Amino acid sequence: LYKIGKVKDTTIKCYNSAWSYIPIKTKNKEIKDIELKELIETLNNCKAERQKQNLYDLLNMLYKKAIDNDIIEKNLISRIDKPKHVKNHGIALDNNQQKILIDYSKEDKNANLLIFAMMQGLRRGEILGITWEDIDFNKNTLSINKAWSGDNKFTTTKNKQSIRTIPLFEESKKYLPAYTETK
């Protein structure tokens, strides 16, 4: 409740997903009655690194709010080391891999979007969030300033650093159907 309206909907979904890893017996207890062992077991039962980190963050936030509201005096989560998450960095496709992707995607109805996204280096939500106003054919630029969410609406980009204007490559233009139809 503290976060609704203050964070992105996707963050709320992450919290809800993390909440699902907390056992019912723990959820049904008052926070002051939860033991450190239960919290450690709950975190250990969460196998995915990123999900475990989200669960830790959620529990930490809950304990901090409970302290702020004079419900408890100590944050048990602070006794547990925050789980590490090793970020995987994407690797660009080489020329041969790009050709293979283009060949395989020819049968797909969204092939042009897929290839355009690959050539421009865009995330799924970013490619779906592009509108014609974002494309400047005179300056050959593409503005990334919004994304399309899983809730079928425009939203902000993944983070503030994702808002950018990038070159619109000549090779990419041929995968924009409305552009190629007017040429």
Short mmCIF file of C-alpha atoms in Angstrom, two decimals:
data_model
loop_
_atom_site.label_atom_id
_atom_site.label_comp_id
_atom_site.label_asym_id
_atom_site.label_seq_id
_atom_site.Cartn_x
_atom_site.Cartn_y
_atom_site.Cartn_z
CA LEU A 1 0.00 0.00 0.00
CA TYR A 2 2.88 2.36 0.72
CA LYS A 3 4.29 1.88 -2.78
CA ILE A 4 1.16 1.95 -4.96
CA GLY A 5 1.21 5.12 -7.02
CA LYS A 6 4.84 5.81 -6.10
CA VAL A 7 6.53 3.11 -8.15
CA LYS A 8 5.93 1.56 -11.57
CA ASP A 9 3.28 -1.13 -11.97
CA THR A 10 6.03 -3.58 -12.87
CA THR A 11 7.64 -2.97 -9.46
CA ILE A 12 4.33 -3.78 -7.76
CA LYS A 13 4.20 -6.99 -9.81
CA CYS A 14 7.70 -7.85 -8.57
CA TYR A 15 6.56 -7.30 -4.97
CA ASN A 16 3.48 -9.48 -5.52
CA SER A 17 5.60 -12.19 -7.09
CA ALA A 18 8.06 -12.06 -4.20
CA TRP A 19 5.15 -12.16 -1.71
CA SER A 20 4.05 -15.48 -3.20
CA TYR A 21 7.29 -17.10 -1.94
CA ILE A 22 6.40 -16.40 1.68
CA PRO A 23 4.78 -19.49 3.26
CA ILE A 24 1.16 -19.14 4.40
CA LYS A 25 2.11 -20.00 8.01
CA THR A 26 4.53 -17.05 8.02
CA LYS A 27 2.02 -14.70 6.34
CA ASN A 28 -0.54 -15.55 9.00
CA LYS A 29 1.75 -14.57 11.87
CA GLU A 30 2.16 -11.12 13.32
CA ILE A 31 5.48 -9.69 12.22
CA LYS A 32 6.76 -9.59 15.82
CA ASP A 33 6.24 -13.37 16.08
CA ILE A 34 8.24 -14.32 12.97
CA GLU A 35 11.58 -15.92 13.78
CA LEU A 36 14.87 -15.29 12.00
CA LYS A 37 15.07 -18.97 11.05
CA GLU A 38 11.76 -18.70 9.15
CA LEU A 39 13.02 -15.74 7.16
CA ILE A 40 16.26 -17.52 6.27
CA GLU A 41 14.34 -20.66 5.20
CA THR A 42 11.96 -18.54 3.13
CA LEU A 43 14.86 -16.87 1.32
CA ASN A 44 16.66 -20.19 0.83
CA ASN A 45 13.54 -21.78 -0.68
CA CYS A 46 13.53 -19.12 -3.38
CA LYS A 47 15.87 -20.56 -6.02
CA ALA A 48 16.08 -17.77 -8.60
CA GLU A 49 18.77 -15.23 -7.68
CA ARG A 50 16.87 -12.17 -8.83
CA GLN A 51 13.64 -13.34 -7.20
CA LYS A 52 15.50 -14.03 -3.94
CA GLN A 53 16.89 -10.48 -4.04
CA ASN A 54 13.39 -9.07 -4.67
CA LEU A 55 12.04 -11.10 -1.75
CA TYR A 56 14.82 -9.80 0.50
CA ASP A 57 14.06 -6.20 -0.54
CA LEU A 58 10.34 -6.70 0.10
CA LEU A 59 10.91 -8.20 3.56
CA ASN A 60 13.41 -5.46 4.42
CA MET A 61 10.89 -2.80 3.39
CA LEU A 62 8.15 -4.47 5.46
CA TYR A 63 10.37 -4.62 8.55
CA LYS A 64 11.43 -0.99 8.16
CA LYS A 65 7.79 0.12 7.91
CA ALA A 66 6.90 -1.98 10.95
CA ILE A 67 9.67 -0.20 12.90
CA ASP A 68 8.47 3.21 11.62
CA ASN A 69 4.98 2.36 12.85
CA ASP A 70 6.19 1.19 16.29
CA ILE A 71 5.05 -2.39 15.70
CA ILE A 72 8.51 -3.89 16.23
CA GLU A 73 11.86 -2.63 17.46
CA LYS A 74 14.36 -4.69 15.42
CA ASN A 75 14.74 -5.44 11.73
CA LEU A 76 15.46 -9.17 11.56
CA ILE A 77 16.29 -8.90 7.87
CA SER A 78 19.29 -6.71 8.69
CA ARG A 79 20.85 -9.81 10.28
CA ILE A 80 20.79 -11.60 6.92
CA ASP A 81 23.23 -10.75 4.13
CA LYS A 82 21.48 -9.47 1.05
CA PRO A 83 21.50 -12.16 -1.66
CA LYS A 84 23.85 -11.46 -4.53
CA HIS A 85 22.54 -11.15 -8.05
CA VAL A 86 24.97 -11.55 -10.90
CA LYS A 87 23.75 -9.44 -13.77
CA ASN A 88 23.98 -11.09 -17.16
CA HIS A 89 25.05 -8.72 -19.87
CA GLY A 90 23.64 -9.32 -23.30
CA ILE A 91 25.97 -10.21 -26.11
CA ALA A 92 25.36 -8.76 -29.55
CA LEU A 93 24.75 -11.19 -32.37
CA ASP A 94 27.55 -11.53 -34.89
CA ASN A 95 26.81 -11.06 -38.61
CA ASN A 96 26.21 -14.78 -39.18
CA GLN A 97 23.81 -15.00 -36.21
CA GLN A 98 21.95 -11.94 -37.49
CA LYS A 99 21.51 -13.56 -40.92
CA ILE A 100 20.21 -16.74 -39.27
CA LEU A 101 17.71 -14.74 -37.18
CA ILE A 102 16.50 -12.87 -40.27
CA ASP A 103 16.10 -16.13 -42.22
CA TYR A 104 14.17 -17.84 -39.40
CA SER A 105 11.94 -14.86 -38.74
CA LYS A 106 10.74 -14.47 -42.36
CA GLU A 107 7.75 -16.70 -41.60
CA ASP A 108 6.74 -14.67 -38.55
CA LYS A 109 4.08 -11.97 -38.93
CA ASN A 110 6.18 -9.68 -36.71
CA ALA A 111 9.44 -10.31 -38.55
CA ASN A 112 9.91 -6.64 -39.46
CA LEU A 113 9.59 -5.53 -35.83
CA LEU A 114 11.96 -8.24 -34.65
CA ILE A 115 14.60 -7.37 -37.23
CA PHE A 116 14.18 -3.62 -36.67
CA ALA A 117 14.62 -4.14 -32.91
CA MET A 118 17.71 -6.25 -33.48
CA MET A 119 19.29 -3.72 -35.83
CA GLN A 120 18.55 -0.77 -33.55
CA GLY A 121 19.42 -2.59 -30.31
CA LEU A 122 16.01 -2.16 -28.65
CA ARG A 123 14.28 -3.97 -25.81
CA ARG A 124 10.89 -5.59 -26.40
CA GLY A 125 8.95 -2.85 -24.57
CA GLU A 126 10.92 -0.13 -26.36
CA ILE A 127 10.21 -1.43 -29.86
CA LEU A 128 6.53 -1.78 -29.03
CA GLY A 129 6.49 1.74 -27.54
CA ILE A 130 7.75 3.50 -30.67
CA THR A 131 5.26 5.79 -32.38
CA TRP A 132 5.75 7.59 -35.70
CA GLU A 133 6.39 10.82 -33.77
CA ASP A 134 9.53 9.17 -32.36
CA ILE A 135 11.07 8.75 -35.80
CA ASP A 136 12.73 11.71 -37.52
CA PHE A 137 13.47 10.68 -41.09
CA ASN A 138 15.06 14.07 -41.88
CA LYS A 139 17.65 13.78 -39.09
CA ASN A 140 17.72 9.96 -39.24
CA THR A 141 17.10 9.64 -35.50
CA LEU A 142 14.91 7.49 -33.32
CA SER A 143 13.76 8.72 -29.90
CA ILE A 144 13.26 6.12 -27.19
CA ASN A 145 11.11 7.85 -24.56
CA LYS A 146 8.47 5.32 -23.55
CA ALA A 147 7.75 1.62 -23.56
CA TRP A 148 4.73 -0.63 -24.01
CA SER A 149 3.90 -2.56 -20.88
CA GLY A 150 2.48 -6.00 -20.35
CA ASP A 151 -0.71 -4.20 -19.27
CA ASN A 152 -1.21 -2.96 -22.85
CA LYS A 153 -0.46 0.67 -22.20
CA PHE A 154 2.39 3.11 -22.63
CA THR A 155 4.69 3.41 -19.65
CA THR A 156 8.06 4.87 -18.83
CA THR A 157 11.21 3.17 -20.06
CA LYS A 158 13.02 0.63 -17.88
CA ASN A 159 15.00 3.45 -16.25
CA LYS A 160 15.87 7.11 -16.89
CA GLN A 161 19.08 6.14 -18.69
CA SER A 162 16.98 4.28 -21.25
CA ILE A 163 15.51 7.55 -22.54
CA ARG A 164 17.68 8.37 -25.50
CA THR A 165 17.87 9.47 -29.12
CA ILE A 166 19.78 7.12 -31.36
CA PRO A 167 20.74 7.09 -35.03
CA LEU A 168 18.16 5.56 -37.34
CA PHE A 169 20.17 3.25 -39.57
CA GLU A 170 19.44 3.18 -43.31
CA GLU A 171 19.37 -0.61 -43.24
CA SER A 172 16.74 -0.52 -40.47
CA LYS A 173 14.36 1.72 -42.41
CA LYS A 174 13.42 -1.01 -44.86
CA TYR A 175 11.84 -2.93 -41.98
CA LEU A 176 9.39 -0.12 -41.26
CA PRO A 177 6.38 -1.09 -43.40
CA ALA A 178 4.80 2.36 -43.62
CA TYR A 179 8.17 3.86 -44.55
CA THR A 180 8.84 1.33 -47.29
CA GLU A 181 5.30 1.70 -48.65
CA THR A 182 5.75 5.44 -49.14
CA LYS A 183 9.16 5.20 -50.85
#
